[in-house]
Short mmCIF file of C-alpha atoms and ligand atoms in Angstrom, two decimals:
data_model
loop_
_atom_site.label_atom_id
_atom_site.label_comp_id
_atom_site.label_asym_id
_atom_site.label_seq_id
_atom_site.Cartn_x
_atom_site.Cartn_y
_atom_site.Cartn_z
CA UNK A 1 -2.74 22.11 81.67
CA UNK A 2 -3.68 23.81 78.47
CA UNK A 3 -1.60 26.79 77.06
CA UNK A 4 -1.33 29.17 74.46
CA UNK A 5 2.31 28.04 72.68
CA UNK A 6 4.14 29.93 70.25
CA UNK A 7 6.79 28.13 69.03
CA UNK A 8 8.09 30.59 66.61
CA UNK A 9 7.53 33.93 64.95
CA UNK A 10 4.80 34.13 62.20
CA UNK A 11 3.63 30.53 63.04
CA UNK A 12 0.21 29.94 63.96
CA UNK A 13 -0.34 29.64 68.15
CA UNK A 14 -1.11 26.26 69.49
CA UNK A 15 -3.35 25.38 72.17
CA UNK A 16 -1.27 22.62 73.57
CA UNK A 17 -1.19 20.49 76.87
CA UNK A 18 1.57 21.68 78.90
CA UNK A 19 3.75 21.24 82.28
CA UNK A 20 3.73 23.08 84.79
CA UNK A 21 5.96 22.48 87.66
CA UNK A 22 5.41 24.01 91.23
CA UNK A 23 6.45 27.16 92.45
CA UNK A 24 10.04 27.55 94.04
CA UNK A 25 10.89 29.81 96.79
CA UNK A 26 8.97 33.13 96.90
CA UNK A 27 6.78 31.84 93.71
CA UNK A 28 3.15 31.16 93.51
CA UNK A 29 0.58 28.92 91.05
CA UNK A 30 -2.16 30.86 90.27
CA UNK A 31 -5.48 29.77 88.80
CA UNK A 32 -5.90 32.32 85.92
CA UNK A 33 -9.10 33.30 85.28
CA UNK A 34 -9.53 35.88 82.78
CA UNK A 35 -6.80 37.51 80.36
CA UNK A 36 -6.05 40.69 78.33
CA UNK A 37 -5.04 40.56 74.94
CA UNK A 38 -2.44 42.76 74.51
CA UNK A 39 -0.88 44.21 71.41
CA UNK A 40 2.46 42.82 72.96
CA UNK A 41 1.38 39.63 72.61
CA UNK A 42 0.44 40.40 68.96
CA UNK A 43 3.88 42.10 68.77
CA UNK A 44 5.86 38.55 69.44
CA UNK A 45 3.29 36.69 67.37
CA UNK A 46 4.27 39.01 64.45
CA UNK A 47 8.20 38.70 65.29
CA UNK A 48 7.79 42.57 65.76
CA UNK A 49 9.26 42.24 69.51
CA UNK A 50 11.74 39.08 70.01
CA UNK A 51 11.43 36.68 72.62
CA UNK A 52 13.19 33.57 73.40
CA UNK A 53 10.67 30.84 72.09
CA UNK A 54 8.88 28.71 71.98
CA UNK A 55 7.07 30.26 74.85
CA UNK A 56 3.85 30.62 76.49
CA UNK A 57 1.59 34.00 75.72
CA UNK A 58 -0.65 36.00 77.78
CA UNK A 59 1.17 38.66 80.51
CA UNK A 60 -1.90 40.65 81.17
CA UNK A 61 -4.18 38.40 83.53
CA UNK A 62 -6.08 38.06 87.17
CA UNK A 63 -6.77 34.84 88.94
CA UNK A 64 -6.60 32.94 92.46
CA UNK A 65 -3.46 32.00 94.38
CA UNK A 66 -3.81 28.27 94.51
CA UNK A 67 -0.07 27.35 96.08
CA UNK A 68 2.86 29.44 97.49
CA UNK A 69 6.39 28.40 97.39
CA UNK A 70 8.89 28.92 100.42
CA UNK A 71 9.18 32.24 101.94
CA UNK A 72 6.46 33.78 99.57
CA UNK A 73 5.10 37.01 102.39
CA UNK A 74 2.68 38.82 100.24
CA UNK A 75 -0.25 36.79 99.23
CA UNK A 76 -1.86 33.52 100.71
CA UNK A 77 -3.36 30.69 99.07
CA UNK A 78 -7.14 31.77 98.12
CA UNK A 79 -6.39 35.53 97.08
CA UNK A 80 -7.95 37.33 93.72
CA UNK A 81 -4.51 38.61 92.41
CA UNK A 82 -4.15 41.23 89.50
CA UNK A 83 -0.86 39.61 87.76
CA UNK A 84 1.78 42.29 86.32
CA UNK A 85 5.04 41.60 84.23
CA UNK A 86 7.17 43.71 86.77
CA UNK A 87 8.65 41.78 89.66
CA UNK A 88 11.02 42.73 91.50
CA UNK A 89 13.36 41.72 94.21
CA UNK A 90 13.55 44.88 96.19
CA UNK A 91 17.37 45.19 96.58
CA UNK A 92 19.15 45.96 93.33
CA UNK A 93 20.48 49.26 92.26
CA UNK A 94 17.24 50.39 90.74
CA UNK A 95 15.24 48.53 93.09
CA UNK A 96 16.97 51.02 95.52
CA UNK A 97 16.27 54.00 93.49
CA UNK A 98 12.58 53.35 93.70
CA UNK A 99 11.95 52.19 89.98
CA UNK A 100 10.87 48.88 90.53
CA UNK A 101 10.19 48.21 86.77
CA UNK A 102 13.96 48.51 85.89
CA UNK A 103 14.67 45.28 88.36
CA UNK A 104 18.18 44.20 87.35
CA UNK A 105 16.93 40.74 88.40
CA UNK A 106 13.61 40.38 86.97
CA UNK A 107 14.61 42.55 83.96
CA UNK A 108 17.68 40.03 83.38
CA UNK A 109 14.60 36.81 84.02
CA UNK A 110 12.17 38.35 81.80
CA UNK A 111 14.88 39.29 78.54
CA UNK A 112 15.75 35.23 79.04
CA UNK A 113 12.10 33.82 80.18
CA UNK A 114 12.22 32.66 82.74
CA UNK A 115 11.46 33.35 86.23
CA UNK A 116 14.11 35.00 88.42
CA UNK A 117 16.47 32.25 89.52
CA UNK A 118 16.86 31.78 85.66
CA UNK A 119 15.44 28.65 85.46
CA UNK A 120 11.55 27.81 83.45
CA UNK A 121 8.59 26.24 85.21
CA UNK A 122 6.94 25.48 81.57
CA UNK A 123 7.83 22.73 79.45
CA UNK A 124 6.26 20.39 76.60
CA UNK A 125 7.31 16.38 76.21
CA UNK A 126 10.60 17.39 78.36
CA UNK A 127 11.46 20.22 75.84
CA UNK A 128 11.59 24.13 77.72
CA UNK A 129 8.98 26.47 76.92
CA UNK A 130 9.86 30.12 78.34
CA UNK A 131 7.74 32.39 80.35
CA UNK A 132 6.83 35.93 78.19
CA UNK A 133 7.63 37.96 81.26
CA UNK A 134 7.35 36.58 84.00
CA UNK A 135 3.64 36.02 83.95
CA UNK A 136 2.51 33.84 80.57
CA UNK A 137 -1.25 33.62 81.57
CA UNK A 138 -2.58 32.20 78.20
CA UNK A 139 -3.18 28.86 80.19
CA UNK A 140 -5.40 27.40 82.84
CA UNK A 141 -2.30 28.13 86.05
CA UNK A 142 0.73 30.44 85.75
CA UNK A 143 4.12 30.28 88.61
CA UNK A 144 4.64 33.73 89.06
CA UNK A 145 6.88 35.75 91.38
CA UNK A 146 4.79 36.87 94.07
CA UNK A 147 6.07 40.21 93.70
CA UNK A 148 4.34 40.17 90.33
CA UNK A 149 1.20 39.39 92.08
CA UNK A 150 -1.49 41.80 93.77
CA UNK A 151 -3.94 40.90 95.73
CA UNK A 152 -7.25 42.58 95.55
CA UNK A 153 -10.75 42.51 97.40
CA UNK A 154 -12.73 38.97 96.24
CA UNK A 155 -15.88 41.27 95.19
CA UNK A 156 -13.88 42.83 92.46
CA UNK A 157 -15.03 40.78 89.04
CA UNK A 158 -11.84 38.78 87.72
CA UNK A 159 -12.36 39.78 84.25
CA UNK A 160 -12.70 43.60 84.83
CA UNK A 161 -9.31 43.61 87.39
CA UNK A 162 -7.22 41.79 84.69
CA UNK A 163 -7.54 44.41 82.55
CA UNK A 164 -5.65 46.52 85.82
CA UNK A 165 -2.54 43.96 85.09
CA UNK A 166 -1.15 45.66 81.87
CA UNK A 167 -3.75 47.63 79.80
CA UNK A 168 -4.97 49.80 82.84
CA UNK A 169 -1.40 50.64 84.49
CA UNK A 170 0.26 51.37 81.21
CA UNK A 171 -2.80 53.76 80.12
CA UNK A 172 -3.35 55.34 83.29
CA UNK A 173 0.42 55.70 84.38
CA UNK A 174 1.26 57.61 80.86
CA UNK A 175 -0.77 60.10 81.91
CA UNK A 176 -0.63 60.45 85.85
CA UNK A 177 2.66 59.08 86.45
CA UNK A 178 4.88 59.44 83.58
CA UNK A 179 3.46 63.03 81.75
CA UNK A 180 1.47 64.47 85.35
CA UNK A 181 -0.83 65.91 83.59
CA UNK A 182 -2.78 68.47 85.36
CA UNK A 183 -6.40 70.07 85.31
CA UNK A 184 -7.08 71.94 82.47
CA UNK A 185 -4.35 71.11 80.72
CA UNK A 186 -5.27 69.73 76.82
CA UNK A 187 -4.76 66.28 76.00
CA UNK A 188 -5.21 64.25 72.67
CA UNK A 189 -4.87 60.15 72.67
CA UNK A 190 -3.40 58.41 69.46
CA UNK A 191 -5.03 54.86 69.51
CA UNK A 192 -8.19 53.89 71.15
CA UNK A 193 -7.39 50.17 72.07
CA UNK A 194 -7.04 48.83 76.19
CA UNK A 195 -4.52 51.51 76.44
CA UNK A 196 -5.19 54.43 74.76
CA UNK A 197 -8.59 54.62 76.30
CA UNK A 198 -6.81 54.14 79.98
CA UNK A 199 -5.28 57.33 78.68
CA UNK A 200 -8.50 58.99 78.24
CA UNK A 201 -9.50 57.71 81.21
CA UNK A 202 -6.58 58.85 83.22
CA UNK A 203 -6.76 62.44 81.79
CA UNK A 204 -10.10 62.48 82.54
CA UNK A 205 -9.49 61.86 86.58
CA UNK A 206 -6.83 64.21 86.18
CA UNK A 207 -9.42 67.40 85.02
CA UNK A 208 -7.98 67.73 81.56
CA UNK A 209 -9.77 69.46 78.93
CA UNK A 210 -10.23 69.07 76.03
CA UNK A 211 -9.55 65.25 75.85
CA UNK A 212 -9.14 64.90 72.01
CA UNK A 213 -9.55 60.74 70.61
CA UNK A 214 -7.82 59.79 67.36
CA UNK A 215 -8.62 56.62 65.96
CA UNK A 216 -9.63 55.18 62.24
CA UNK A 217 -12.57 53.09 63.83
CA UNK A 218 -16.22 55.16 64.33
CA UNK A 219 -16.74 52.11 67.43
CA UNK A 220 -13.83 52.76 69.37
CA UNK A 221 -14.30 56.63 68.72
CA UNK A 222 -17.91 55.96 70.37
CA UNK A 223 -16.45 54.26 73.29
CA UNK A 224 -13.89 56.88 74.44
CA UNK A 225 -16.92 59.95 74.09
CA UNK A 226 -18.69 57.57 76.62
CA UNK A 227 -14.86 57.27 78.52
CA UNK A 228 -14.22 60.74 78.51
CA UNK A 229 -12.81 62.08 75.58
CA UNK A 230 -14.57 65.84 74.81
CA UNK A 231 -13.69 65.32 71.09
CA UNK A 232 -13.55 62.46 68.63
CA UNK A 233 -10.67 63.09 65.77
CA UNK A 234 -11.56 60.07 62.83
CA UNK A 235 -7.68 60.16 61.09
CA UNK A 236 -9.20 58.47 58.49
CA UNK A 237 -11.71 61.44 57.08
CA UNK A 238 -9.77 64.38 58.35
CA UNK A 239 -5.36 64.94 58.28
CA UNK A 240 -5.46 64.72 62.35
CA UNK A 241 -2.98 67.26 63.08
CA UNK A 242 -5.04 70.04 61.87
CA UNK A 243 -8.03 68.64 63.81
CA UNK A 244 -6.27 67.98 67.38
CA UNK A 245 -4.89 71.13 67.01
CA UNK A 246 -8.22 72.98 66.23
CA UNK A 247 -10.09 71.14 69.37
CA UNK A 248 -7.03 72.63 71.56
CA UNK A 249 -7.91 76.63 69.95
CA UNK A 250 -4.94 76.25 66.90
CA UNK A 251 -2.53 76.23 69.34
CA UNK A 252 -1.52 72.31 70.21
CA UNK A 253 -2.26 70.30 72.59
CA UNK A 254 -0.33 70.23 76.16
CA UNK A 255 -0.06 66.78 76.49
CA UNK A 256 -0.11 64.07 73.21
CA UNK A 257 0.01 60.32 73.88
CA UNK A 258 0.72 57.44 71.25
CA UNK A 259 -0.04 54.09 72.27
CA UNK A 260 0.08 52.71 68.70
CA UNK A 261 3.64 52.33 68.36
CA UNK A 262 3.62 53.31 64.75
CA UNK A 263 6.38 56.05 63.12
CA UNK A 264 3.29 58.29 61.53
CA UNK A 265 1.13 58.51 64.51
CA UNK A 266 4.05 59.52 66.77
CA UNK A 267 4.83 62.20 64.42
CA UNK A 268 1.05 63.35 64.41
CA UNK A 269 1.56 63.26 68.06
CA UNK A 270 4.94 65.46 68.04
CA UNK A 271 2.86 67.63 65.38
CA UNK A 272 0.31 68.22 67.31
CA UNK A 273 2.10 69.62 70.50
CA UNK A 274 2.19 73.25 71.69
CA UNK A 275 5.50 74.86 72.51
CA UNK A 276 6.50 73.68 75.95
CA UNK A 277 4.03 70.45 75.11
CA UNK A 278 4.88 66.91 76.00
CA UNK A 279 4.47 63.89 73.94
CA UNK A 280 4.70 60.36 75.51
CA UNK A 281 5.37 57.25 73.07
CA UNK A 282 3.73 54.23 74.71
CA UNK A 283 2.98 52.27 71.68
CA UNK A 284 6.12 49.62 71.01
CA UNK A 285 7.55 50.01 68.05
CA UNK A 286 9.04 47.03 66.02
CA UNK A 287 12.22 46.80 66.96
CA UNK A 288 15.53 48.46 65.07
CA UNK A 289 13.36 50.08 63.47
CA UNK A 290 13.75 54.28 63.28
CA UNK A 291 12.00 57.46 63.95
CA UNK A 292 12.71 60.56 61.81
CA UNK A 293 10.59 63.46 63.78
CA UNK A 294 10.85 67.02 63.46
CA UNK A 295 13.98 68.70 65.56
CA UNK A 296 12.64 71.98 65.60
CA UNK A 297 9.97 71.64 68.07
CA UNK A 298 13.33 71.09 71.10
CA UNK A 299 13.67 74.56 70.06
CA UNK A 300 9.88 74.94 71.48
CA UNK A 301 10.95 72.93 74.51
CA UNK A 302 8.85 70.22 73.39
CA UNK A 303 9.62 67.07 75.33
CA UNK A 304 9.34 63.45 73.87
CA UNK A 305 9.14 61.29 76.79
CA UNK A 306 9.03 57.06 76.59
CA UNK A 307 7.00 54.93 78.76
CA UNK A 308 7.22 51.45 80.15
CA UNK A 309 4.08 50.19 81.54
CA UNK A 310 2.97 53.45 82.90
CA UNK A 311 5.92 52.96 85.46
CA UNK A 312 3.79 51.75 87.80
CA UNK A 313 4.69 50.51 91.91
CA UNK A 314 2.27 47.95 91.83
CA UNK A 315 1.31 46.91 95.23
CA UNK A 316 0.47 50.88 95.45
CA UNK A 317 -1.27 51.74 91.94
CA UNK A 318 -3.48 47.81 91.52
CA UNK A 319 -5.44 48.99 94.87
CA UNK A 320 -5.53 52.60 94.09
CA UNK A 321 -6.81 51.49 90.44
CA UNK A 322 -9.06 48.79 92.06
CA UNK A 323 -10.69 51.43 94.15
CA UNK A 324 -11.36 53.79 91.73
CA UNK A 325 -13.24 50.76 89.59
CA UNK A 326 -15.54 50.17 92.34
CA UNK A 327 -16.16 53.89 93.19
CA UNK A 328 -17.07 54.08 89.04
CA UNK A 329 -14.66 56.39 88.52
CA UNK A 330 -12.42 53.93 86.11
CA UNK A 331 -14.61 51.96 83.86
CA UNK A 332 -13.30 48.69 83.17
CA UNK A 333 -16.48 46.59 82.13
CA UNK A 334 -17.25 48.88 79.52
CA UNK A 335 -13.96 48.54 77.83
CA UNK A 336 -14.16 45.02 77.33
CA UNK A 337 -15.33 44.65 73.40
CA UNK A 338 -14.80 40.65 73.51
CA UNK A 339 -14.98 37.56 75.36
CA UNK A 340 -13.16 34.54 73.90
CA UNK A 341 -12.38 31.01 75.20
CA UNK A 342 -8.50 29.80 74.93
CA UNK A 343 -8.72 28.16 71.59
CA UNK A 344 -10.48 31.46 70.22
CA UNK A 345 -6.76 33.44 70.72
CA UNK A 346 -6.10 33.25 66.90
CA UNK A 347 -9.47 35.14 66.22
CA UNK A 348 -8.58 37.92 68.82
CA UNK A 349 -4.86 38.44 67.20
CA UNK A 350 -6.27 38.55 64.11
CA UNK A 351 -9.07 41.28 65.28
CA UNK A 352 -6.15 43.06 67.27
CA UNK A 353 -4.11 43.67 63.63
CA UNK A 354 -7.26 44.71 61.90
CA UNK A 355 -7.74 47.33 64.62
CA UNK A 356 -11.85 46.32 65.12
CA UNK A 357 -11.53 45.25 69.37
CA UNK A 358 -11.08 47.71 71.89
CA UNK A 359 -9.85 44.99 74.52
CA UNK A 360 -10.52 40.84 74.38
CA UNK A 361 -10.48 39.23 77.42
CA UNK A 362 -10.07 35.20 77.59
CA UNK A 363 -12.41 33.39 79.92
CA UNK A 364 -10.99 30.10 81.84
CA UNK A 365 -13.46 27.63 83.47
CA UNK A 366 -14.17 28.68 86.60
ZN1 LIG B 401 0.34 44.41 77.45
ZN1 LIG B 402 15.46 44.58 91.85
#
C-alpha cells in the first residue's frame, strides 16, 4: 500500500509503497478514507516533536473496518470508524482512574511506535517503519487498536467525521472538558486552524459571550465570525492584548485558549486573562524549549491549565460530537479549507507553516 514516510527530521516526506501486515489480537485494518492534517504532523516533520523514525504520518483520520484480529469486541468488519491516537487497555492505573488518555500501555506503545504489544505492523524492503501513535493514517489501510477506533452511523460523510479524530476532540474538549466553560462566561481563541476554531465552536455550544478570534490571517478570521466567534482580533494590525481585553469591557477575558503552541501567543493569552481567569495551552510547543510568563497574575488566582487532546473518553465524546454534526450544531464541512490527494502532503505542510489553511483533509480512492 502507499504511505506517507518520513524517514527523518527536516527531510522531505516520501510517498512510498509499504507493508502492512494483519492485525494481531484485539487490532483492526482499516480502509482510511479521508485524513486531517494536523500541526503535529508538521511538528515531527520539522523535528519540533521527536518520534522514533522513520515512520508513517497521519493520526487524525476516518475510514472502514476491513479485518479484525482475535478477540477485537467493539467494531465489526464494515463499520465507518472515527480513528483517535488514544487507546487504551482499560486496566492500568490510570485506566482505573478514568483518564483513558494517560494509558500506561498505549502511552508506553505510542512514545516507541508501535502498537501495544510493542511490536510494528509497518515496514519497507524488511526494514521497520513505526506507527506515529498508534494510528499513522497517511496511507491507503492503517492496524489500529480497536480501542482507538469509533464507530459511527454510515450516513455521516468520512471526510467531515475525520476531522472528529484529533482536530474536533482537542478543540472542543479544551473548552468543555478541560476549562468547563460556562454561559456567559468570556472567551478569546489564539489560533484559528482545525483546533482553535473547535474552540470557538465549543464555547459557542457552551453560551459564552463574547467569543473573541485572534489570528494574523483576514480568511480564517472570516471563518470563525461564520463559527461563532462575536469578535475578530487581527494580531497583526492591532497589539492583541489590548483588543481581547477591550471586547471583554477592559477587564480580561474568563477563559483564554492557545492552540498555537508558540511562547508569545501564550503570553498574550496569560495577558489577556481577568483575575480568577483561566488560560489553557493546547498548542505543542517545541520541545525543551521554555516559557517565561508573568508570576503575578497566581496572585490573581489565574490558572494556567495544559491540555492533551481535549482529554477526551472517546467511545462517549466521537458519538456525542457525531450527533451534534448532524443536528448542525458543530460544523465540520465548513472547516475544511483543502482537499489534497496523498502525494499533495508536501503542499499542505508547507501551507500549514505559512499559516494560509484552516484544515486539509487527504482524500483516498474510494
Ligand atoms: Zn492532531
Ligand atoms: Zn490503560
Amino acid at each position: 500500500m502507499r504511505a506517507a514516510v518520513l524517514r527523518e527530521p527536516r527531510r522531505p516526506v516520501e510517498i512510498l509503497e509499504v507493508e502492512l501486515a494483519p492485525p494481531r489480537a484485539r487490532e483492526v485494518l482499516v480502509k482510511i478514507a479521508a485524513g486531517g492534517v494536523c500541526a503535529s504532523d508538521l511538528h515531527v516533520v520539522d523535528g519540533t516533536l521527536p518520534e522514533p523514525m522513520p515512520l508513517v504520518l497521519g493520526h487524525e483520520a476516518a475510514g472502514v473496518v476491513v479485518e479484525t484480529g482475535p478477540g477485537v469486541t467493539r467494531v465489526r468488519e464494515g463499520d465507518h470508524v472515527v480513528l483517535a491516537i488514544v487507546p487504551s487497555c482499560g486496566e492500568c492505573a490510570p485506566c482505573r482512574r478514568a483518564r483513558p488518555t494517560f494509558c500506561a500501555v498505549f502511552g508506553a506503545a505510542a512514545g516507541a511506535g508501535t502498537l501495544g504489544d510493542g511490536t510494528s505492523r509497518l515496514s519497507l524492503d524488511g526494514t521497520i517503519l513505526y506507527h506515529f501513535n498508534s494510528v499513522s493514517s497517511f496511507a491507503e489501510y492503517a492496524v489500529v487498536p480497536e480501542s482507538a477506533a469509533v464507530a459511527i452511523p454510515r450516513d455521516v460523510p468520512l471526510e467531515a467525521a475525520a476531522l472528529i479524530g484529533c482536530a474536533v476532540l482537542t478543540g472542543y474538549g479544551a473548552v468543555a472538558n478541560i476549562a468547563r466553560v460556562e454561559a456567559g462566561a468570556s472567551v478569546a481563541v489564539w489560533g484559528c486552524g482545525g483546533v482553535g476554531l473547535s474552540a470557538i465552536q465549543g464555547a459557542r455550544l457552551a453560551g459564552a459571550d463574547p467569543i473573541v478570534a485572534v489570528d494574523v490571517s483576514p480568511e480564517k478570521l472570516e471563518l470563525a465570525l461564520s463559527l461563532g466567534a462575536t469578535a475578530l482580533v487581527n494580531a497583526a494590525e492591532v497589539d492583541a492584548v489590548e483588543a481581547v481585553r477591550a471586547e471583554a469591557g477592559g477587564a480580561g477575558v474568563d477563559y483564554a485558549f492557545e492552540a498555537l503552541g508558540r511562547e508569545g501567543t501564550i503570553q498574550q493569552a496569560w495577558s489577556s486573562l481577568a483575575s480568577g481567569g483561566t488560560a489553557v495551552v493546547i498548542g505543542t510547543m517545541p520541545k525543551g524549549d521554555l516559557l517565561t510568563i508573568d508570576p503575578w497574575g497566581f496572585i490573581q488566582e489565574k490558572n494556567l491549565l495544559g491540555c492533551f487532546l481535549g482529554r477526551p473518553r472517546i467511545e462517549a465524546d466521537v458519538p456525542r460530537l457525531v450527533e451534534l454534526y448532524r443536528a448542525g450544531e458543530l460544523k465540520l464541512d465548513e472547516v475544511v479549507s483543502h482537499r489534497l490527494a496523498l502525494g499533495e502532503l508536501e503542499l499542505g505542510l508547507e501551507r500549514l507553516r505559512a499559516g494560509t489553511a484552516a484544515r486539509q483533509v487527504i482524500l483516498f480512492d474510494p
